[in-house]
Coordinates of C-alpha atoms in Angstrom, one line a residue:
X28 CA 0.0 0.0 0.0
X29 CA 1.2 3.6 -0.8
X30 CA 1.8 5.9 2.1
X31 CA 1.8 9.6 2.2
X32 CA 4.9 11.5 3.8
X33 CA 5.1 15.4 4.2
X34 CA 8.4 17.5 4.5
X35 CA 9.7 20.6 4.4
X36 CA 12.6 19.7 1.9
X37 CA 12.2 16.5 -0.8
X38 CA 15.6 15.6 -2.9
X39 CA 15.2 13.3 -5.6
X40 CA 18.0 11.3 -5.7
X41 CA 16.3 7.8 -6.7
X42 CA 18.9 7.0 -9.6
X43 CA 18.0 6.3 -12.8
X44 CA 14.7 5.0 -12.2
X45 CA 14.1 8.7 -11.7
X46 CA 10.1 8.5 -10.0
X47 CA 10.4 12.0 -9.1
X48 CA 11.8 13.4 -12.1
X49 CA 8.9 11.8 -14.3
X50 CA 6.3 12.6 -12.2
X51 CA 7.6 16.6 -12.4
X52 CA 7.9 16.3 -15.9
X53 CA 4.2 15.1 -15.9
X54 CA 3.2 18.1 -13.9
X55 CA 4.8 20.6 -16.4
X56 CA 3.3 18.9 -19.4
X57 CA -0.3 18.9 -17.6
X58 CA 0.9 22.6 -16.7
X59 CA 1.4 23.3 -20.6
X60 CA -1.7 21.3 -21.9
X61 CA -4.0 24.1 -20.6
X62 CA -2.0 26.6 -21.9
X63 CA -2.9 28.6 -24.9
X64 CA 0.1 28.9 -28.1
X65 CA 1.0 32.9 -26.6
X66 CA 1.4 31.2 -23.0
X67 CA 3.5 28.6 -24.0
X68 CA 6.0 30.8 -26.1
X69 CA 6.1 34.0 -24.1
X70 CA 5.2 32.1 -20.2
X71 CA 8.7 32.8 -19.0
X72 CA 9.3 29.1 -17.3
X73 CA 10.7 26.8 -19.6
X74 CA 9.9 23.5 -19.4
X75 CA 11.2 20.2 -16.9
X76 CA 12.0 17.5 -19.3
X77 CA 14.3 14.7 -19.2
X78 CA 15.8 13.9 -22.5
X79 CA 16.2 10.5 -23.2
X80 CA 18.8 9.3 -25.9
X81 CA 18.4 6.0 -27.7
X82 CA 20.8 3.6 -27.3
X83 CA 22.8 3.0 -30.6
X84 CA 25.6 1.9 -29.2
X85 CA 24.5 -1.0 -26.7
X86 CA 26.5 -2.9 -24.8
X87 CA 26.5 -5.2 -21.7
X88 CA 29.1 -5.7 -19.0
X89 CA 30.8 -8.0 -16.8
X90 CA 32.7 -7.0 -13.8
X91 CA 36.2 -8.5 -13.2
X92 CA 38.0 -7.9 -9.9
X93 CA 41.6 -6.6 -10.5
X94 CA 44.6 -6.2 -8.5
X95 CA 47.0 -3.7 -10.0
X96 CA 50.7 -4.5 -9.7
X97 CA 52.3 -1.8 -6.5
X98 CA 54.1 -0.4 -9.2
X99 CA 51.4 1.2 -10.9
X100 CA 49.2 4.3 -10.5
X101 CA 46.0 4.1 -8.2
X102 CA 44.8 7.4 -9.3
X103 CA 44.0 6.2 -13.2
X104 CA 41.6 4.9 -14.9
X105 CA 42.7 2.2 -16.9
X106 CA 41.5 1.0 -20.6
X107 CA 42.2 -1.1 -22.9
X108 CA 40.4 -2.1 -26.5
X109 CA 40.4 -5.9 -28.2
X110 CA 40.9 -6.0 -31.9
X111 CA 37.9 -5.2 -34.1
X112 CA 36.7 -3.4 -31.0
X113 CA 34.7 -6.7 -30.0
X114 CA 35.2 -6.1 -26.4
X115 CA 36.8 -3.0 -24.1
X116 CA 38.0 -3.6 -20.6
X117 CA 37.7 -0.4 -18.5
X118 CA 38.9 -0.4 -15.2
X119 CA 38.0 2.2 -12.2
X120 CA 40.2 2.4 -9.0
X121 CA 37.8 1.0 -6.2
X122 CA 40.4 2.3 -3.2
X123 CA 44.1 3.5 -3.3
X124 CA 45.7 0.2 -2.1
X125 CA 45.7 -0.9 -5.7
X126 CA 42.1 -2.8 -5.6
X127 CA 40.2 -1.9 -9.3
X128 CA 36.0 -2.8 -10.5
X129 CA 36.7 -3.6 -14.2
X130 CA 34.2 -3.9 -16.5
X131 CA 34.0 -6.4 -19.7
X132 CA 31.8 -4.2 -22.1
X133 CA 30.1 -6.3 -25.1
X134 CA 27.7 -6.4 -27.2
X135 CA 24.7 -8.8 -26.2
X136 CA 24.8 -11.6 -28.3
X137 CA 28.6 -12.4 -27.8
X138 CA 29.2 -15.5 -26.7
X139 CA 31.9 -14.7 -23.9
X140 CA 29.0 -12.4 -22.7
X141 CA 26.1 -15.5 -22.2
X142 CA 26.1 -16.6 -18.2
X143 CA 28.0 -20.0 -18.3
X144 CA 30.5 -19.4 -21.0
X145 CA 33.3 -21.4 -21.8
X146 CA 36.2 -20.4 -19.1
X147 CA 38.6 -21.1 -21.1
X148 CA 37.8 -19.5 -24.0
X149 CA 37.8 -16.2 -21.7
X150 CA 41.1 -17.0 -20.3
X151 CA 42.5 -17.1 -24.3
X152 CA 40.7 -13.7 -24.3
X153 CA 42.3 -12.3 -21.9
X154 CA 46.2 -13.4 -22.6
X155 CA 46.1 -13.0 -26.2
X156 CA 44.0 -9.6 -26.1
X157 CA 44.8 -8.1 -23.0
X158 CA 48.2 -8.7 -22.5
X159 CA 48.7 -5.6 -19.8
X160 CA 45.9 -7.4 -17.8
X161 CA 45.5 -10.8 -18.8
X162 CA 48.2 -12.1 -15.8
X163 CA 46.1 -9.5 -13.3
X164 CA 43.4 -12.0 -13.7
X165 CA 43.8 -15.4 -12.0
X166 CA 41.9 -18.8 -13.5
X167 CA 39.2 -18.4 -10.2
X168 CA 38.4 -15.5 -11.4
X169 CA 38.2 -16.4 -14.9
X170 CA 35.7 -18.8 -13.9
X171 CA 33.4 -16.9 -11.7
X172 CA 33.7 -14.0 -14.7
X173 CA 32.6 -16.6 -17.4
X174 CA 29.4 -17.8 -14.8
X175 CA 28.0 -14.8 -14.6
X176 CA 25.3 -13.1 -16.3
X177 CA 26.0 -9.9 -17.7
X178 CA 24.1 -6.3 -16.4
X179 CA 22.5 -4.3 -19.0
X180 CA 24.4 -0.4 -19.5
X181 CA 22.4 2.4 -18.1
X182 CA 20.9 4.2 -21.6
X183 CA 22.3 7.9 -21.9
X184 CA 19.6 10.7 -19.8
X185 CA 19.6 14.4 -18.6
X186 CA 17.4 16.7 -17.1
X187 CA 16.9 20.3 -17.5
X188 CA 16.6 22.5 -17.9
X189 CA 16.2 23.4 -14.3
X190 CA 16.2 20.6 -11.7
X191 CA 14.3 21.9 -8.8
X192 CA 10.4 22.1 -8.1
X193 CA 9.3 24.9 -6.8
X194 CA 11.4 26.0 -3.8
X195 CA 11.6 22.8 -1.6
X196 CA 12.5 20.3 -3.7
X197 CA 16.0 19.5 -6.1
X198 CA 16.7 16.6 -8.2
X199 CA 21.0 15.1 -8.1
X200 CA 22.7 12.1 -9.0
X201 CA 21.4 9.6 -11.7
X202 CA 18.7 11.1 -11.6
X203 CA 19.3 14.7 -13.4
X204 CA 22.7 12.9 -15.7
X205 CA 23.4 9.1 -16.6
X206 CA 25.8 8.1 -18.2
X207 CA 27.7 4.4 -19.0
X208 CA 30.3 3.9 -16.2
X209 CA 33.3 3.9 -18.6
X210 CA 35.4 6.6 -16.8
X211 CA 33.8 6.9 -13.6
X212 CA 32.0 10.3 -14.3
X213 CA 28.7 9.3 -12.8
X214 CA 29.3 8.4 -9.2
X215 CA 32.3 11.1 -8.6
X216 CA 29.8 13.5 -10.6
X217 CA 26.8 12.5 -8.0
X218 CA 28.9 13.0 -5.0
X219 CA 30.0 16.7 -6.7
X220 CA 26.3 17.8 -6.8
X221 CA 26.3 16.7 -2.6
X222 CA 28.5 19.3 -2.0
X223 CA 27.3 22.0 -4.3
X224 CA 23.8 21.3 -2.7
X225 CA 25.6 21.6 0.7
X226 CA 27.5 24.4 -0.4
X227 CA 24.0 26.2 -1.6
X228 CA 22.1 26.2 1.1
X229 CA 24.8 27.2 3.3
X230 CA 25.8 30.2 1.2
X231 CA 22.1 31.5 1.4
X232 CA 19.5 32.8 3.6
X233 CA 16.4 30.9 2.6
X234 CA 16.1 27.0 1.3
X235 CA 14.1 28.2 -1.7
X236 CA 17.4 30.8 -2.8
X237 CA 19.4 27.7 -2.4
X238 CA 17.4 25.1 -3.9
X239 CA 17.4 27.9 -6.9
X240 CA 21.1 28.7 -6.4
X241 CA 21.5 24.9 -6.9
X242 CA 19.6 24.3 -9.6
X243 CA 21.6 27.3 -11.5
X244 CA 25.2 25.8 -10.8
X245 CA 24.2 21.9 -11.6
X246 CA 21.5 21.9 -14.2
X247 CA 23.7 23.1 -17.2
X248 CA 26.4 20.7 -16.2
X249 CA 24.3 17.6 -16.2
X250 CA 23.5 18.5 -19.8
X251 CA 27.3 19.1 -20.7
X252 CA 28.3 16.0 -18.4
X253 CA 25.7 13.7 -20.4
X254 CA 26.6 15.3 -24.2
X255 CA 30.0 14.6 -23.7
X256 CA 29.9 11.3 -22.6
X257 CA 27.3 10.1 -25.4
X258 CA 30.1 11.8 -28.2
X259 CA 32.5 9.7 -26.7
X260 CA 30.1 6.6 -27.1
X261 CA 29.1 7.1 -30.9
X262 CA 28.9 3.5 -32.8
X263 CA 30.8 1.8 -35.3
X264 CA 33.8 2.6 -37.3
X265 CA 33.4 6.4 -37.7
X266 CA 32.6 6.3 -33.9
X267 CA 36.0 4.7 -33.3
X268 CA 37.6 7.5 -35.5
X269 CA 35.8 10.5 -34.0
X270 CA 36.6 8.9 -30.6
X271 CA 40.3 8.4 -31.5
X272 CA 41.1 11.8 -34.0
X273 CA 40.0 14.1 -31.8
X274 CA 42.5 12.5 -28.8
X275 CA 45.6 12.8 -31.6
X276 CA 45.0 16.4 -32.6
X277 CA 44.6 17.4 -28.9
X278 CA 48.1 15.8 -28.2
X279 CA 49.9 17.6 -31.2
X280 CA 48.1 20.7 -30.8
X281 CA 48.4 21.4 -26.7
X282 CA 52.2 20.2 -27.7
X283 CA 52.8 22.6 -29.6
X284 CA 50.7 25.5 -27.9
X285 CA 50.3 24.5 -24.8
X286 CA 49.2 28.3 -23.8
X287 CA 46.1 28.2 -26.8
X288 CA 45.1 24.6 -26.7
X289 CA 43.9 22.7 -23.5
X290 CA 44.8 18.8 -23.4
X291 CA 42.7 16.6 -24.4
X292 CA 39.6 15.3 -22.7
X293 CA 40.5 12.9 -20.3
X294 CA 43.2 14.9 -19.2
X295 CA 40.7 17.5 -18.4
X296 CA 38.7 14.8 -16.3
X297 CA 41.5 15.1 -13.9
X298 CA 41.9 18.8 -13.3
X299 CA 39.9 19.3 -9.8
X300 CA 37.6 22.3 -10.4
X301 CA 37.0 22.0 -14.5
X302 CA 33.2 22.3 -14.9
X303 CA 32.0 19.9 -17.7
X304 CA 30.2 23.7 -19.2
X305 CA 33.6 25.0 -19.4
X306 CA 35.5 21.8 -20.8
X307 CA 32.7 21.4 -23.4
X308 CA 33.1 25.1 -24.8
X309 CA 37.0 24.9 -24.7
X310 CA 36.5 21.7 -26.9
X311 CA 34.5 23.7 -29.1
X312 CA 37.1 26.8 -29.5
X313 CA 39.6 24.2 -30.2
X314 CA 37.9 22.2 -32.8
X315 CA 37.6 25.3 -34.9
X316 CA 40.8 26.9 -34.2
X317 CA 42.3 23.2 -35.1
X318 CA 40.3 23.1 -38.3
X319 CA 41.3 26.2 -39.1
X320 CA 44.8 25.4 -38.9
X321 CA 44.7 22.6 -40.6
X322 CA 42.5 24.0 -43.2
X323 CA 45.3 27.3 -43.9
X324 CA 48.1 24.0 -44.4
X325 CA 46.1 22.0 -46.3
X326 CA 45.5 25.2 -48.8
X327 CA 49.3 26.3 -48.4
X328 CA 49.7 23.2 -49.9
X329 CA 47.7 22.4 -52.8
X330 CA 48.4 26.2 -53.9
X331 CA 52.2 25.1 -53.6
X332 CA 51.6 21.9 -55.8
X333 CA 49.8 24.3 -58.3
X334 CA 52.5 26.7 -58.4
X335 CA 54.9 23.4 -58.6
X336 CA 53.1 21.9 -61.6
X337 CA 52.9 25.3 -63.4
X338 CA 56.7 26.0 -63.1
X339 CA 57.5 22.8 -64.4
X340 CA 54.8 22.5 -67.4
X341 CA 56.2 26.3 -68.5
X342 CA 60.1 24.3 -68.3
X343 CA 59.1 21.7 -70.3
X344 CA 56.9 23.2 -73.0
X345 CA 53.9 20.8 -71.6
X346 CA 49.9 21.2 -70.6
X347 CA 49.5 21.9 -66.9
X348 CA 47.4 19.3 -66.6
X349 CA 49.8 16.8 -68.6
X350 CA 52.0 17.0 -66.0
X351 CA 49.9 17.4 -62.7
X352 CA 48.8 13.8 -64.2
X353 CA 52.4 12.2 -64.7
X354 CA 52.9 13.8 -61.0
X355 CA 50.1 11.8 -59.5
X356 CA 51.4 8.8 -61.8
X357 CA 54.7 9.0 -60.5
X358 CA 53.4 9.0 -56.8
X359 CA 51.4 5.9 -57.2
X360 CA 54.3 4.1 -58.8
X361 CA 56.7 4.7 -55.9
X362 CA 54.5 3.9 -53.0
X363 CA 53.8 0.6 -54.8
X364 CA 57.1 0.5 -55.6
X365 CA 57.8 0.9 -51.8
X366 CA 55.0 -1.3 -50.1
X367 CA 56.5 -3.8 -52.3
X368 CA 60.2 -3.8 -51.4
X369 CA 58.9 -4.0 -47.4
X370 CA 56.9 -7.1 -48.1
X371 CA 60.0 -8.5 -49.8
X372 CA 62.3 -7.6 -46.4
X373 CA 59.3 -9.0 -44.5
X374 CA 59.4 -11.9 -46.4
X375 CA 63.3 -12.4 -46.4
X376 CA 63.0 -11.6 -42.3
X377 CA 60.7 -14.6 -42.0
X378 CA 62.2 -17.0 -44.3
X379 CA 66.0 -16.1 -42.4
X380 CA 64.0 -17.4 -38.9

């Protein structure tokens, strides 16, 4: 039977099952139903919705104990990815004596992610495609690993674009920003919007200015919190690449200008204080200022090979485009040419052994 409890302050921080999330978004869609069009567009309150994201990237996990060697860093997250991207192993420091929650992420219909696999096919997994980790996993484990069932990956949510109801009552956790568990955002993410609640009320007068205050500071980082992580999370090939490229231009660029390009993403995970707002629209300037740069070589470039060809066709008494031609000929001749002499050396290499 349902029973009826009264307060004076309600925060909704039931996960993602997120009961009293839905039921304020029901009230402001009842609220807007009896609205008329001028109401709706000029009313001044936007809005409680939770946007939901499907799920085009699904994947199921498996949690592997780990032990990390006394030698190695506490503080990281560590990652690794199987060939053809079958399977990633993503593992999240549990204390700082080296004790680490990995998780096996795969899609649902592999077999090594079925309760009651083969143990030793999962052993063979783990030593031929995750060497780093493969010994940090002994046979008992193995087993217990390949018994289990595998959990189903929380689908991508936020909610905004205010999270408070009225003056009394706030939404945190899971239940304004989910996100898959891959680097440890969610929990650490939760347990920042304790303190900025705590930090809220105690910086103002009233509950409602601080329920408000609250919903000002956390609201617009839920959304950035939840974007990012999905863009990190995109499927297939070109998901790989605009997971990986982005990591590789960061790198060169914040090497070589460390004072107008930040690092890369995960690197700004780590610096205490960087609101997810403030990484997202660094990302952004970067991007174009990256693009931009590469854009000016790329055009430096071809204008160079223009100039090239020209010079040379005027030399030779030819068409422009005769020799732009023989150019491009001449490049595709030698790269054969070379791919060719290093299978040979390969070759050679392998019959010498």
């Amino acid at each position: 039977a349902y029973q009826t409890v009264t307060g004076n302050f309600l925060i909704g921080a039931d996960g993602a099952a997120r009961g009293i999330a839905n039921a304020m978004e029901a009230k402001d869609d009842e609220r807007r139903s009896n609205q008329n069009a001028l109401q709706r567009l000029f009313g001044g309150v936007k809005p409680f919705k939770v946007k939901r994201f499907e799920d085009d990237n699904k994947r199921v996990y498996k949690t592997v104990p780990v032990k990390v060697p006394s030698d190695w860093r506490f503080d990281l997250n560590y990652s690794a990815r199987s060939r053809g991207s079958r399977i990633t192993f993503e593992a999240l420091p549990a204390d700082d004596q080296g004790t680490y929650c990995a998780l096996l992420l795969m899609k649902e219909d592999d077999e090594l992610a079925q309760p009651n696999s083969d143990p030793k096919k999962l052993r063979q997994f783990f030593d031929e495609e995750f060497l780093q980790f493969g010994p940090l996993i002994d046979d008992e484990t193995t087993c217990l690993v390949a018994e289990k069932p595998a959990s189903n990956l929380p689908a991508f949510r936020y909610a905004g674009p205010r999270i408070n109801e009225g003056g009394a009552t706030v939404l945190l956790g899971d239940a304004i920003h989910t996100v898959k568990p891959y680097y440890g955002l969610g929990a650490n993410t939760a347990l920042e919007d304790v303190s900025v609640l705590a930090d809220s009320l105690e910086a103002t007068s009233t509950l409602k200015d601080g329920v408000h205050a609250f919903s000002d500071k956390r609201a617009g980082e839920a959304n950035a919190l939840v974007t990012i992580s999905r863009n990190m999370d995109r499927p297939g090939k070109l998901g790989t690449a605009a997971f990986i490229l982005p990591l590789i231009l960061d790198g060169m660029f914040h090497k070589l200008a460390p004072f107008l390009f930040a690092p890369n993403m995960f690197a700004m995970f780590q610096k205490e204080g960087t609101s997810f707002r403030y990484m997202q629209a660094r990302k952004r300037f970067d991007r174009v200022a990256q693009l931009s740069i590469l854009s000016s070589i790329f055009y430096g470039m071809v204008a160079a090979a223009k100039s090239l060809v020209s010079v040379i066709a005027k030399k030779i008494g030819q068409h422009e485009g005769v020799v732009g031609a023989a150019m491009v000929a001449g490049a595709v001749i030698l790269s054969s040419a070379k791919k060719a002499l290093q299978a040979g050396a390969k070759k050679n290499k392998e019959q010498q052994a």
